[in-house]
Coordinates of C-alpha atoms and ligand atoms in Angstrom, one line a residue:
M1 CA -6.3 59.6 2.3
S2 CA -5.0 61.5 5.3
K3 CA -6.6 60.9 8.6
S4 CA -8.7 62.8 11.1
I5 CA -8.1 61.0 14.5
I6 CA -10.0 61.5 17.7
I7 CA -7.7 60.6 20.6
T8 CA -9.9 60.4 23.8
G9 CA -8.3 61.1 27.2
G10 CA -5.6 63.1 25.5
A11 CA -5.1 65.4 28.5
G12 CA -4.4 62.5 30.8
F13 CA -1.1 60.7 31.6
I14 CA -0.7 58.3 28.7
G15 CA -3.0 60.1 26.3
S16 CA -0.9 63.3 26.5
H17 CA 2.2 61.3 25.3
V18 CA 0.2 59.7 22.6
V19 CA -1.2 63.1 21.4
R20 CA 2.3 64.6 21.4
L21 CA 3.8 61.7 19.4
F22 CA 1.0 61.8 16.8
V23 CA 1.0 65.6 16.4
N24 CA 4.8 65.7 16.0
N25 CA 5.2 62.6 13.8
Y26 CA 2.2 62.9 11.5
P27 CA 1.8 66.6 10.5
E28 CA -0.5 65.4 7.7
Y29 CA -3.0 64.0 10.2
K30 CA -5.6 66.1 12.1
I31 CA -5.4 65.1 15.8
I32 CA -8.5 65.9 17.9
N33 CA -7.9 65.6 21.6
L34 CA -11.3 64.8 23.1
D35 CA -11.2 65.0 26.9
A36 CA -13.7 66.0 29.7
L37 CA -10.8 67.3 31.9
T38 CA -11.7 65.3 35.0
Y39 CA -9.4 65.5 38.0
A40 CA -6.9 63.4 35.9
G41 CA -7.0 65.6 32.7
N42 CA -4.6 68.5 32.5
L43 CA -4.0 70.7 29.5
E44 CA -0.6 71.7 31.1
N45 CA 0.6 68.3 29.9
L46 CA 0.3 69.5 26.3
R47 CA 1.5 73.2 26.4
D48 CA 4.4 72.5 24.0
I49 CA 2.1 71.3 21.1
E50 CA -1.1 73.2 21.7
S51 CA -0.5 75.7 18.9
A52 CA 0.5 73.0 16.3
P53 CA -1.6 73.5 13.1
N54 CA -2.7 69.8 13.1
Y55 CA -3.9 69.8 16.8
V56 CA -7.4 70.6 18.1
F57 CA -8.8 70.3 21.6
E58 CA -12.4 69.5 22.2
K59 CA -13.7 69.5 25.8
A60 CA -16.4 66.8 25.8
D61 CA -17.6 63.9 28.0
I62 CA -17.8 60.5 26.3
L63 CA -21.0 60.0 28.3
D64 CA -22.7 62.7 26.2
K65 CA -23.6 60.7 23.1
D66 CA -25.1 63.6 21.1
V67 CA -22.0 65.7 21.5
I68 CA -19.8 62.8 20.6
E69 CA -21.7 62.1 17.4
A70 CA -21.7 65.8 16.5
L71 CA -17.9 65.9 16.9
F72 CA -17.4 62.8 14.7
K73 CA -19.4 64.7 12.0
K74 CA -17.8 68.1 12.5
H75 CA -14.2 66.7 12.2
E76 CA -15.1 64.0 9.6
V77 CA -13.4 61.5 11.9
T78 CA -11.6 58.6 10.2
D79 CA -10.2 56.8 13.3
V80 CA -10.3 56.7 17.1
I81 CA -7.6 56.0 19.6
H82 CA -9.6 55.5 22.8
L83 CA -7.8 56.2 26.2
A84 CA -10.4 58.1 28.2
A85 CA -11.2 56.2 31.3
E86 CA -11.5 56.2 35.0
S87 CA -8.1 54.6 35.6
H88 CA -7.3 54.2 39.3
V89 CA -8.0 50.9 41.0
D90 CA -8.4 52.4 44.5
R91 CA -11.0 54.9 43.3
S92 CA -12.9 52.0 41.7
I93 CA -13.2 50.3 45.1
L94 CA -14.6 53.5 46.6
S95 CA -17.0 54.3 43.7
P96 CA -17.5 51.4 41.1
L97 CA -20.4 53.0 39.3
D98 CA -18.3 55.9 38.0
F99 CA -16.2 53.2 36.3
V100 CA -19.2 51.5 34.8
Y101 CA -20.4 54.8 33.3
T102 CA -17.2 56.1 31.8
N103 CA -15.4 52.9 30.9
I104 CA -18.3 50.8 29.6
I105 CA -21.1 53.2 28.6
G106 CA -18.6 55.9 27.4
T107 CA -16.9 53.3 25.2
V108 CA -20.2 52.1 23.8
N109 CA -21.2 55.7 23.0
L110 CA -17.9 56.1 21.0
L111 CA -18.5 52.7 19.3
N112 CA -22.1 53.8 18.3
A113 CA -20.8 57.1 16.9
A114 CA -18.1 55.2 14.9
K115 CA -20.7 52.7 13.7
E116 CA -23.0 55.4 12.5
C117 CA -20.4 57.6 10.8
W118 CA -18.4 54.9 9.2
K119 CA -21.4 52.9 7.9
G120 CA -20.7 51.0 4.7
D121 CA -16.9 51.6 4.9
Y122 CA -15.8 49.9 8.1
A123 CA -12.7 48.3 6.5
N124 CA -11.2 51.8 6.0
H125 CA -11.5 53.0 9.6
R126 CA -10.0 51.9 12.8
F127 CA -11.1 52.0 16.4
H128 CA -8.0 51.4 18.6
H129 CA -9.0 50.6 22.1
V130 CA -6.4 51.1 24.8
S131 CA -6.8 48.6 27.6
T132 CA -4.9 47.0 30.4
D133 CA -3.3 43.7 31.5
E134 CA -5.5 43.8 34.6
V135 CA -8.4 42.3 32.6
F136 CA -6.5 38.9 32.8
G137 CA -6.7 38.9 36.6
T138 CA -3.8 37.7 38.7
L139 CA -0.8 35.4 38.2
G140 CA 0.8 33.2 40.8
D141 CA 4.6 33.2 41.1
T142 CA 5.2 32.0 37.5
G143 CA 3.8 32.4 34.0
F144 CA 2.8 35.3 31.8
F145 CA -0.3 36.9 30.3
T146 CA -0.6 36.2 26.6
E147 CA -3.2 37.4 24.1
T148 CA -5.1 34.2 24.6
T149 CA -5.2 34.2 28.5
P150 CA -8.8 34.1 29.6
Y151 CA -10.3 37.3 31.1
S152 CA -10.7 37.1 34.9
P153 CA -10.9 40.7 36.2
N154 CA -10.8 41.1 40.0
S155 CA -11.4 44.8 40.7
P156 CA -14.3 47.1 39.7
Y157 CA -11.7 49.0 37.5
S158 CA -10.5 45.8 35.7
A159 CA -14.1 44.5 35.3
S160 CA -15.1 47.8 33.7
K161 CA -12.1 47.6 31.3
A162 CA -12.9 44.0 30.5
G163 CA -16.5 45.0 29.7
S164 CA -15.2 47.7 27.4
D165 CA -12.9 45.3 25.6
H166 CA -15.8 42.9 25.1
F167 CA -18.0 45.6 23.6
V168 CA -15.2 46.6 21.2
R169 CA -14.8 43.0 20.1
A170 CA -18.6 42.5 19.8
Y171 CA -18.9 45.6 17.5
G172 CA -16.2 44.1 15.3
E173 CA -17.9 40.7 15.2
T174 CA -21.5 41.9 14.9
Y175 CA -21.2 45.0 12.7
G176 CA -17.8 44.5 11.1
L177 CA -16.3 47.6 12.7
G178 CA -12.5 47.7 12.2
Y179 CA -10.8 47.6 15.6
V180 CA -7.6 46.7 17.4
I181 CA -7.1 46.4 21.2
T182 CA -3.8 46.8 23.2
N183 CA -3.5 45.4 26.7
C184 CA -0.6 47.1 28.5
S185 CA 1.1 46.7 31.8
N186 CA 1.9 49.4 34.4
N187 CA 3.1 52.7 32.9
Y188 CA 5.4 55.2 34.6
G189 CA 6.9 58.6 33.5
P190 CA 6.2 62.3 33.3
N191 CA 2.6 63.6 33.9
H192 CA 1.6 60.6 35.9
F193 CA -1.1 61.6 38.4
P194 CA 0.3 61.3 42.0
E195 CA -2.4 58.9 43.2
K196 CA -0.5 56.0 41.5
L197 CA 2.4 54.3 43.3
I198 CA 5.5 55.9 41.6
P199 CA 4.4 59.5 41.4
L200 CA 2.7 59.3 44.8
F201 CA 5.9 58.1 46.4
I202 CA 8.1 60.6 44.7
N203 CA 5.8 63.4 45.9
N204 CA 5.6 62.0 49.4
I205 CA 9.4 61.7 49.6
I206 CA 9.9 65.3 48.4
H207 CA 7.6 66.4 51.3
N208 CA 8.9 63.9 53.9
K209 CA 5.5 62.1 54.1
P210 CA 4.9 58.4 54.9
L211 CA 5.1 55.9 52.0
P212 CA 2.0 53.7 52.4
V213 CA 3.1 50.2 51.1
Y214 CA 0.0 48.0 50.8
G215 CA 0.2 44.6 52.7
K216 CA 3.8 43.3 52.8
G217 CA 4.8 44.9 49.5
D218 CA 5.0 41.4 47.9
N219 CA 2.8 42.3 44.9
T220 CA 4.6 42.4 41.5
R221 CA 4.0 44.7 38.6
D222 CA 5.6 44.9 35.1
W223 CA 6.7 48.5 34.5
L224 CA 6.9 50.2 31.1
F225 CA 8.1 53.8 30.4
V226 CA 5.0 55.8 29.1
I227 CA 6.8 56.9 25.9
D228 CA 7.4 53.3 25.0
H229 CA 3.6 52.6 25.4
A230 CA 2.9 55.6 23.1
R231 CA 5.3 54.1 20.6
A232 CA 3.5 50.7 20.9
I233 CA 0.1 52.4 20.3
D234 CA 1.6 54.1 17.2
T235 CA 2.9 50.7 15.9
V236 CA -0.3 48.8 16.5
F237 CA -2.6 51.6 15.3
H238 CA -0.8 51.6 11.9
N239 CA 0.3 48.0 11.5
G240 CA -1.7 45.8 13.9
K241 CA -3.9 43.1 12.4
N242 CA -7.6 44.1 12.2
H243 CA -9.9 42.5 14.8
D244 CA -7.1 41.4 17.0
S245 CA -5.3 42.3 20.3
Y246 CA -1.7 42.8 21.3
N247 CA -0.1 42.6 24.7
V248 CA 2.3 45.4 25.6
G249 CA 4.8 45.2 28.5
G250 CA 8.3 46.0 29.6
F251 CA 9.7 42.5 30.4
N252 CA 10.4 44.4 33.7
E253 CA 8.9 42.8 36.8
W254 CA 9.4 44.4 40.2
K255 CA 8.1 43.4 43.6
N256 CA 6.6 46.6 45.0
I257 CA 8.9 46.7 48.0
D258 CA 12.0 46.3 45.9
L259 CA 10.8 49.0 43.5
V260 CA 10.1 51.3 46.5
K261 CA 13.5 50.7 47.9
L262 CA 15.2 51.5 44.5
L263 CA 13.1 54.7 44.2
C264 CA 14.1 55.7 47.8
K265 CA 17.8 55.2 47.0
L266 CA 17.6 57.3 43.8
M267 CA 15.6 60.0 45.5
D268 CA 18.2 60.3 48.3
E269 CA 20.9 60.6 45.7
K270 CA 19.1 63.2 43.6
L271 CA 18.0 65.3 46.7
G272 CA 21.5 65.0 48.3
R273 CA 20.0 63.4 51.4
T274 CA 21.8 60.9 53.7
P275 CA 21.3 57.3 52.4
G276 CA 18.4 55.7 54.2
T277 CA 16.4 58.9 54.7
S278 CA 13.6 58.1 52.2
E279 CA 13.5 54.4 53.2
A280 CA 12.7 55.4 56.7
L281 CA 9.4 56.9 55.4
I282 CA 8.1 53.4 54.4
S283 CA 4.9 52.5 56.3
Y284 CA 3.2 49.2 55.8
V285 CA -0.6 49.8 55.6
K286 CA -3.7 47.6 55.3
D287 CA -3.8 45.8 52.0
R288 CA -5.9 46.9 49.0
P289 CA -9.1 44.6 48.9
G290 CA -8.8 42.0 46.1
H291 CA -5.2 43.1 45.5
D292 CA -3.9 41.1 42.4
L293 CA -0.6 39.4 43.4
R294 CA 1.3 39.5 40.1
Y295 CA 1.1 40.9 36.6
A296 CA 3.6 39.9 33.9
I297 CA 3.1 40.5 30.2
D298 CA 4.4 38.3 27.5
A299 CA 5.0 40.9 24.8
S300 CA 6.6 38.6 22.3
R301 CA 3.8 38.9 19.7
I302 CA 4.1 42.7 19.3
N303 CA 7.9 42.3 19.2
K304 CA 8.1 39.5 16.7
E305 CA 5.2 40.6 14.4
L306 CA 5.5 44.3 14.5
G307 CA 9.1 44.9 15.7
W308 CA 8.3 46.9 18.8
K309 CA 10.4 46.8 21.9
P310 CA 11.0 49.1 24.8
S311 CA 13.6 51.9 24.1
V312 CA 14.8 52.6 27.6
T313 CA 15.9 50.5 30.5
F314 CA 14.0 50.8 33.8
E315 CA 16.9 52.6 35.5
E316 CA 17.0 55.2 32.7
G317 CA 13.2 55.6 32.6
L318 CA 13.0 55.9 36.4
S319 CA 15.8 58.4 36.6
K320 CA 14.2 60.6 33.8
T321 CA 10.9 60.4 35.6
I322 CA 12.3 61.5 39.0
D323 CA 14.2 64.4 37.2
W324 CA 10.9 65.4 35.6
Y325 CA 9.0 65.6 38.9
L326 CA 11.9 67.5 40.6
S327 CA 11.9 70.1 37.8
N328 CA 8.1 70.4 37.7
E329 CA 7.1 71.0 41.3
T330 CA 4.5 73.6 40.2
W331 CA 2.7 70.9 38.2
L332 CA 2.7 68.6 41.2
K333 CA 1.5 71.4 43.5
N334 CA -1.3 72.3 41.2
V335 CA -2.6 68.8 40.8
T336 CA -2.3 67.9 44.5
S337 CA -4.4 70.8 45.8
G338 CA -8.2 70.9 46.2
A339 CA -10.2 67.8 45.4
Y340 CA -7.1 65.6 45.5
Q341 CA -6.7 66.3 49.3
N342 CA -10.2 65.1 50.0
Y343 CA -9.6 61.9 48.0
Y344 CA -6.3 61.2 49.7
E345 CA -7.8 61.6 53.2
T346 CA -10.8 59.4 52.4
Q347 CA -8.5 56.7 51.0
Y348 CA -6.5 56.4 54.1
A349 CA -9.3 57.0 56.7
D350 CA -9.4 53.3 57.7
R351 CA -5.8 52.1 56.9
Ligands
NAD1 P1 -5.6 59.0 33.4 O1 -6.5 58.8 34.5 O2 -4.3 59.7 33.6 O3 -6.3 59.9 32.2 C1 -7.6 59.6 31.8 C2 -8.1 60.8 30.9 O4 -9.4 60.5 30.5 C3 -8.1 62.1 31.6 O5 -7.5 63.1 30.8 C4 -9.6 62.4 31.9 O6 -9.9 63.8 31.9 C5 -10.2 61.7 30.7 N1 -11.6 61.3 30.9 C6 -12.0 60.6 32.0 N2 -13.3 60.4 32.0 C7 -13.7 61.0 30.8 C8 -15.0 61.1 30.1 N3 -16.1 60.6 30.7 N4 -15.0 61.7 28.9 C9 -13.9 62.2 28.4 N5 -12.7 62.1 29.0 C10 -12.6 61.5 30.1 O7 -5.4 57.6 32.7 P2 -4.1 56.9 32.1 O8 -3.3 56.3 33.2 O9 -3.4 57.9 31.2 O10 -4.8 55.7 31.3 C11 -5.2 56.0 29.9 C12 -5.8 54.7 29.4 O11 -4.8 53.7 29.4 C13 -7.0 54.2 30.2 O12 -7.9 53.6 29.4 C14 -6.3 53.0 31.1 O13 -7.3 52.1 31.4 C15 -5.3 52.5 30.1 N6 -4.1 51.9 30.7 C16 -3.4 52.6 31.7 C17 -2.3 52.0 32.2 C18 -1.5 52.7 33.3 O14 -0.5 52.2 33.8 N7 -1.8 54.0 33.7 C19 -1.8 50.8 31.8 C20 -2.5 50.1 30.8 C21 -3.7 50.7 30.3
DAU2 O1 -1.4 47.1 35.0 C1 -1.9 48.2 34.4 C2 -2.7 49.1 35.4 O2 -1.7 49.7 36.2 C3 -3.5 50.2 34.7 O3 -4.5 49.5 34.0 C4 -4.1 51.1 35.8 O4 -4.8 52.1 35.2 C5 -3.0 51.7 36.6 O5 -3.5 52.5 37.6 C6 -2.1 50.6 37.2 O6 -2.8 49.8 38.2 P1 -2.1 49.4 39.6 O7 -3.2 49.2 40.6 O8 -1.2 48.3 39.4 O9 -1.2 50.7 39.9 P2 -1.0 51.5 41.3 O10 0.1 52.5 40.9 O11 -2.2 52.0 41.9 O12 -0.3 50.4 42.2 C7 0.8 49.7 41.8 C8 1.1 48.7 42.9 O13 1.5 49.4 44.1 C9 -0.1 47.9 43.3 O14 0.4 46.6 43.7 C10 -0.6 48.6 44.6 C11 0.6 49.2 45.2 N1 0.4 50.4 45.9 C12 -0.2 51.4 45.3 C13 -0.4 52.7 45.9 C14 -1.1 53.8 45.2 C15 0.9 50.6 47.2 O15 1.5 49.7 47.8 N2 0.7 51.8 47.9 C16 0.1 52.8 47.3 O16 -0.1 53.9 47.9

């Protein structure tokens, strides 16, 4: 049987790469991009595939349960790949309830629609929940997150994602719903909204604005090119074990300050500026409250069982990412006007 897949959050950063991959690689599937188009959703991200015959866009909010259930019926949905979320940690500190609504209640609405529409046939349908390594909390200087690391979320964002993971698992255990969860590390690449570290700093360097490094810049993240995350989702969606979870990561840890210095060096080269110009913009600011020290994913399970590994090195991925932002200044200008300005000013009011 061919599939009719709802991909939620398909107009966002990661979702747009997942939608493109599925639309191009699986012409026999119907791909329904379900997105509310919040500040983070942008149909510009999908211009190249919007007229593909197997692609449909539905503007809908996952908080609207009647609309969601109607869309399941209208498209005879066979599977879900769920990425829609409030995704930015700093925003979750300013406004935790928005994260509870979208990330927890929105996920439960989708689970209920799946439970109703797939009743009696759960084994032949899959709910793929896209989650984060942040649910595991923080590491010290050593060690890795594995699939059996206990959950210990520290921010309102990660608590809401942990809650959503638990609901997905509970619907599998209680009702028998077919599901799989992926917990991925930090992504970077084209279409990344410039509130997150890498695109924010690229944008600020272009405009000679300060680069606000939180605390001493000692925090460590494990970075993965977004197209490799989309490939991992494809792999797990099709071949992952039912009722199970897979960690996804780049085996690519960077201390923030080292990453920022590398980015500054590459930006100087690409913009033809004197070495050191961008680094001079670094400004240490008050730390993020509850700032997790270190994330590091052990991605050996997805590698050994399913054969997935990253396809690009960090240097290649970062260089491609910078080139994309330098060639897409209109995209950057459009998303950094209006509401973004208000957010950015509030964010730094007391730093
Ligand atoms: P994003 O913020 O770029 O995009 C989120 C998308 O969801 C947007 O298109 C937005 O319009 C949509 N959306 C938000 N609320 C909605 C609602 N109520 N109804 C329908 N659509 C709604 O996020 P992202 O960085 O692409 O992350 C996608 C998913 O991957 C999230 O679930 C996130 O937790 C997870 N994740 C992200 C990363 C990362 O590094 N960015 C890493 C691991 C996991
Ligand atoms: O680990 C996966 C997670 O990665 C995802 O689940 C989240 O959706 C995604 O936003 C990301 O969370 P982080 O908080 O790690 O990403 P962010 O880009 O916001 O920050 C990366 C690091 O850089 C973090 O240690 C905080 C720091 N930082 C961030 C910003 C925006 C700064 O020092 N200055 C900044 O201005």
